[in-house]
Short mmCIF file of C-alpha atoms and ligand atoms in Angstrom, two decimals:
data_model
loop_
_atom_site.label_atom_id
_atom_site.label_comp_id
_atom_site.label_asym_id
_atom_site.label_seq_id
_atom_site.Cartn_x
_atom_site.Cartn_y
_atom_site.Cartn_z
CA MET A 1 -5.05 -6.60 2.26
CA ILE A 2 -3.05 -6.76 -0.95
CA LEU A 3 0.23 -8.67 -0.64
CA SER A 4 2.86 -7.37 -3.05
CA PRO A 5 5.84 -9.77 -2.98
CA SER A 6 9.19 -8.03 -3.49
CA LEU A 7 10.97 -9.75 -6.36
CA LEU A 8 14.28 -8.65 -4.81
CA SER A 9 14.13 -11.94 -2.88
CA CYS A 10 13.11 -14.18 -5.80
CA ASP A 11 15.36 -16.20 -8.11
CA PHE A 12 16.45 -13.68 -10.78
CA ALA A 13 17.59 -16.52 -13.04
CA ARG A 14 13.99 -17.77 -13.21
CA LEU A 15 12.03 -14.50 -13.32
CA ALA A 16 9.31 -15.69 -15.72
CA GLU A 17 8.68 -18.84 -13.68
CA GLU A 18 8.59 -16.86 -10.43
CA LEU A 19 6.00 -14.47 -11.89
CA ALA A 20 3.89 -17.40 -13.08
CA ALA A 21 4.13 -19.04 -9.66
CA LEU A 22 2.91 -15.82 -8.02
CA GLU A 23 -0.13 -15.67 -10.28
CA ALA A 24 -0.87 -19.32 -9.57
CA ALA A 25 -0.70 -18.50 -5.84
CA GLY A 26 -3.50 -15.93 -6.19
CA ILE A 27 -1.15 -12.96 -5.96
CA THR A 28 -2.24 -9.88 -7.96
CA TRP A 29 0.64 -7.41 -7.40
CA ALA A 30 4.42 -7.74 -7.86
CA HIS A 31 6.73 -5.24 -6.14
CA LEU A 32 9.70 -4.33 -8.37
CA ASP A 33 12.62 -2.71 -6.54
CA VAL A 34 14.67 -0.50 -8.85
CA MET A 35 17.98 0.66 -7.31
CA ASP A 36 20.60 2.92 -8.90
CA GLY A 37 23.65 2.60 -6.63
CA SER A 38 23.40 6.33 -5.80
CA PHE A 39 20.16 6.99 -3.93
CA VAL A 40 20.66 3.59 -2.28
CA PRO A 41 23.86 1.57 -1.91
CA ASN A 42 22.75 -1.27 -4.20
CA ILE A 43 21.91 -1.83 -7.88
CA THR A 44 19.17 -4.04 -9.31
CA PHE A 45 17.44 -3.68 -12.70
CA GLY A 46 15.72 -1.09 -14.90
CA PRO A 47 13.28 -0.68 -17.80
CA PRO A 48 14.63 -3.43 -20.13
CA VAL A 49 14.13 -6.12 -17.50
CA ILE A 50 10.68 -4.79 -16.58
CA LYS A 51 9.75 -4.77 -20.27
CA ALA A 52 10.80 -8.43 -20.56
CA MET A 53 8.80 -9.34 -17.45
CA ARG A 54 5.77 -7.48 -18.80
CA LYS A 55 5.68 -9.84 -21.78
CA THR A 56 5.28 -12.86 -19.51
CA SER A 57 2.96 -11.58 -16.78
CA ARG A 58 -0.35 -9.85 -16.18
CA LEU A 59 0.41 -9.03 -12.53
CA PHE A 60 0.04 -5.40 -11.43
CA PHE A 61 3.61 -4.06 -11.57
CA ASP A 62 4.18 -1.94 -8.46
CA CYS A 63 7.51 -0.24 -9.31
CA HIS A 64 9.43 1.18 -6.37
CA LEU A 65 12.09 3.50 -7.80
CA MET A 66 14.99 3.98 -5.40
CA ILE A 67 16.81 6.28 -7.83
CA ASP A 68 17.93 9.91 -7.84
CA GLU A 69 15.74 12.37 -9.78
CA PRO A 70 13.31 9.71 -11.03
CA GLY A 71 11.48 12.31 -13.13
CA ARG A 72 14.12 11.73 -15.82
CA PHE A 73 12.91 8.16 -16.37
CA VAL A 74 9.14 8.21 -15.75
CA ASP A 75 8.26 7.70 -19.43
CA ASP A 76 10.74 4.82 -19.73
CA TYR A 77 9.19 2.94 -16.79
CA ALA A 78 5.63 3.61 -17.98
CA GLN A 79 6.49 2.36 -21.47
CA ALA A 80 8.22 -0.70 -20.04
CA GLY A 81 4.92 -1.70 -18.42
CA ALA A 82 4.88 -0.24 -14.91
CA ASP A 83 1.29 0.02 -13.63
CA LEU A 84 2.27 2.11 -10.62
CA ILE A 85 5.40 4.23 -10.28
CA CYS A 86 6.51 5.07 -6.76
CA VAL A 87 9.20 7.73 -6.34
CA HIS A 88 11.01 8.79 -3.18
CA ALA A 89 10.21 12.24 -1.79
CA GLU A 90 13.89 12.51 -0.77
CA ALA A 91 15.12 11.83 -4.32
CA THR A 92 13.30 14.51 -6.27
CA HIS A 93 13.48 18.30 -6.14
CA HIS A 94 10.06 18.78 -7.72
CA LEU A 95 7.83 16.07 -6.32
CA GLU A 96 4.51 17.46 -7.59
CA ARG A 97 5.87 17.78 -11.12
CA THR A 98 7.18 14.22 -11.05
CA CYS A 99 3.84 12.83 -9.79
CA ALA A 100 1.95 14.75 -12.48
CA ALA A 101 4.34 13.34 -15.09
CA ILE A 102 3.66 9.78 -13.88
CA ALA A 103 -0.10 10.28 -14.29
CA GLN A 104 0.47 11.90 -17.68
CA ALA A 105 2.48 8.84 -18.75
CA GLY A 106 -0.50 6.62 -17.89
CA ALA A 107 0.72 5.04 -14.64
CA LYS A 108 -0.56 5.44 -11.08
CA PRO A 109 1.54 7.93 -9.08
CA ALA A 110 2.87 7.02 -5.64
CA VAL A 111 5.39 8.51 -3.20
CA ALA A 112 7.71 6.63 -0.82
CA LEU A 113 8.98 8.10 2.45
CA ASN A 114 12.13 6.90 4.17
CA PRO A 115 11.71 6.10 7.88
CA ALA A 116 12.97 9.50 9.07
CA THR A 117 11.03 11.57 6.51
CA PRO A 118 7.98 13.28 8.00
CA LEU A 119 4.47 12.69 6.63
CA SER A 120 4.14 16.41 5.89
CA ALA A 121 6.16 15.74 2.69
CA VAL A 122 3.03 14.23 1.09
CA ARG A 123 0.27 16.16 2.90
CA TYR A 124 -0.76 18.38 -0.04
CA LEU A 125 -0.28 15.67 -2.66
CA LEU A 126 -2.68 13.11 -1.18
CA PRO A 127 -5.61 13.85 -3.56
CA GLN A 128 -3.41 13.13 -6.58
CA LEU A 129 -1.60 10.05 -5.21
CA SER A 130 -2.79 6.47 -5.67
CA MET A 131 -0.54 5.33 -2.85
CA VAL A 132 1.96 6.42 -0.20
CA LEU A 133 4.71 3.95 0.68
CA ILE A 134 5.89 4.02 4.27
CA MET A 135 9.41 2.56 4.28
CA SER A 136 9.86 0.59 7.47
CA VAL A 137 13.59 -0.03 6.86
CA ASN A 138 16.22 2.19 5.29
CA PRO A 139 15.97 1.22 1.61
CA GLY A 140 18.62 -0.73 -0.25
CA PHE A 141 18.45 -4.31 0.93
CA GLY A 142 16.02 -7.10 1.73
CA GLY A 143 16.01 -8.98 5.00
CA GLN A 144 16.33 -6.02 7.41
CA SER A 145 14.35 -5.61 10.64
CA PHE A 146 11.18 -3.51 10.87
CA ILE A 147 11.77 -0.11 12.53
CA PRO A 148 9.07 0.05 15.27
CA PHE A 149 8.14 3.78 15.05
CA CYS A 150 6.92 3.18 11.49
CA LEU A 151 3.76 1.62 12.91
CA ASP A 152 2.81 5.02 14.39
CA LYS A 153 3.57 6.61 11.05
CA VAL A 154 1.04 4.32 9.36
CA ARG A 155 -1.61 5.28 11.93
CA GLU A 156 -0.91 8.99 11.50
CA LEU A 157 -0.95 8.74 7.71
CA LYS A 158 -4.29 6.92 7.82
CA ALA A 159 -5.78 9.76 9.88
CA MET A 160 -4.34 12.32 7.46
CA ILE A 161 -5.87 10.53 4.45
CA VAL A 162 -9.28 10.28 6.13
CA GLN A 163 -9.15 13.95 7.08
CA ALA A 164 -8.23 14.92 3.51
CA GLY A 165 -11.12 12.83 2.15
CA ALA A 166 -8.62 11.10 -0.16
CA GLN A 167 -8.65 7.51 -1.46
CA THR A 168 -4.86 7.06 -1.23
CA LEU A 169 -3.67 3.53 -0.40
CA ILE A 170 -1.04 2.97 2.28
CA GLN A 171 1.78 0.53 1.51
CA VAL A 172 4.37 -0.69 4.00
CA ASP A 173 7.75 -2.03 2.81
CA GLY A 174 10.62 -3.51 4.82
CA GLY A 175 10.74 -6.15 7.51
CA VAL A 176 7.10 -7.17 7.07
CA THR A 177 6.51 -10.64 8.52
CA LEU A 178 3.69 -12.94 9.62
CA ASP A 179 4.24 -11.53 13.12
CA ASN A 180 3.65 -7.85 12.34
CA CYS A 181 1.31 -7.93 9.31
CA ALA A 182 -1.92 -7.91 11.34
CA GLU A 183 -1.02 -4.82 13.38
CA LEU A 184 0.04 -3.00 10.22
CA VAL A 185 -3.33 -3.68 8.58
CA HIS A 186 -5.09 -2.69 11.79
CA ALA A 187 -3.13 0.59 11.77
CA GLY A 188 -4.34 1.34 8.23
CA ALA A 189 -2.04 -0.43 5.76
CA ASP A 190 -3.74 -1.56 2.53
CA VAL A 191 -0.76 -3.08 0.71
CA LEU A 192 2.04 -5.04 2.37
CA VAL A 193 5.34 -5.71 0.62
CA SER A 194 7.18 -8.85 1.64
CA GLY A 195 10.48 -10.09 0.25
CA SER A 196 12.44 -12.45 2.48
CA ALA A 197 9.43 -13.48 4.60
CA PHE A 198 7.59 -14.52 1.44
CA PHE A 199 10.05 -16.01 -1.06
CA GLY A 200 11.95 -17.85 1.66
CA PHE A 201 8.87 -19.93 2.50
CA PRO A 202 7.39 -21.80 -0.47
CA PRO A 203 4.94 -22.99 -1.64
CA TYR A 204 3.75 -19.46 -2.44
CA GLY A 205 0.02 -20.27 -2.35
CA GLU A 206 0.34 -21.49 1.21
CA ARG A 207 2.47 -18.53 2.26
CA HIS A 208 0.00 -16.10 0.68
CA SER A 209 -2.86 -17.75 2.63
CA GLN A 210 -0.88 -17.52 5.88
CA PHE A 211 -0.44 -13.75 5.42
CA GLN A 212 -4.13 -13.31 4.55
CA GLU A 213 -5.31 -15.41 7.50
CA ARG A 214 -3.14 -13.47 9.99
CA CYS A 215 -4.47 -10.17 8.67
CA GLN A 216 -8.11 -11.24 8.90
CA GLY A 217 -7.77 -12.54 12.44
C1 DX5 B 1 14.21 -2.54 0.43
C2 DX5 B 1 13.16 -2.84 -0.60
C3 DX5 B 1 12.17 -3.83 -0.16
C4 DX5 B 1 12.75 -5.18 0.21
C5 DX5 B 1 11.89 -5.77 1.27
O1 DX5 B 1 14.94 -1.45 0.05
O2 DX5 B 1 12.44 -1.66 -0.94
O3 DX5 B 1 11.10 -3.97 -1.08
O4 DX5 B 1 12.86 -6.07 -0.87
O5 DX5 B 1 12.47 -6.94 1.71
P1 DX5 B 1 12.10 -7.60 3.12
O6 DX5 B 1 10.62 -7.92 3.06
O7 DX5 B 1 12.96 -8.80 3.16
O8 DX5 B 1 12.41 -6.59 4.18
ZN1 ZN B 2 10.57 -1.89 -2.13
#
């Protein structure tokens, strides 16, 4: 299991130190939540801040774009240092074109699905996607509760990926805790995002171990 802590819950005034602390805790991915105030009712940061973070960190930057028509900005995020660019199926008219543009820009393409969006939205794209993100809360804020039917969605997506013979990773984001991480991994999740249940419980090395131990048990 890869744990990708959501920086939305970290101390934005100490971003470089937070990134260093994650690396010291054995973390390899950082989940960067980009929000535009239109697709979701909240605003965070964009390419300039990611570019500044890139200078201080070698973590894998897992960029979750909660923005309308993300195809307009794919090159900007890739140039800023995004390793993976995840766009919402609901936010783009031409999803295949946007995913192809992400790969062309040198980043790994991924698609996020809101809780109510059916898996069929990504069915034909699986061979060209590095990852599908199952949102287990309605995006926009940290600290919300996991929506239970999303566990079935993870199981169904896993079966779909196996049937397609694809290598696509499954990520789950929203309301992930020590109490539900094991069943999510059992259902097929490869990457778990955690914001409030991670950053709220330092030291990070210990918290990372707790997540890994639960998921191995
Ligand atoms: C929500 C974001 C999440 C959020 C998760 O829109 O996409 O990444 O930070 O936070 P928790 O783990 O607190 O639900
Ligand atoms: Zn996210």
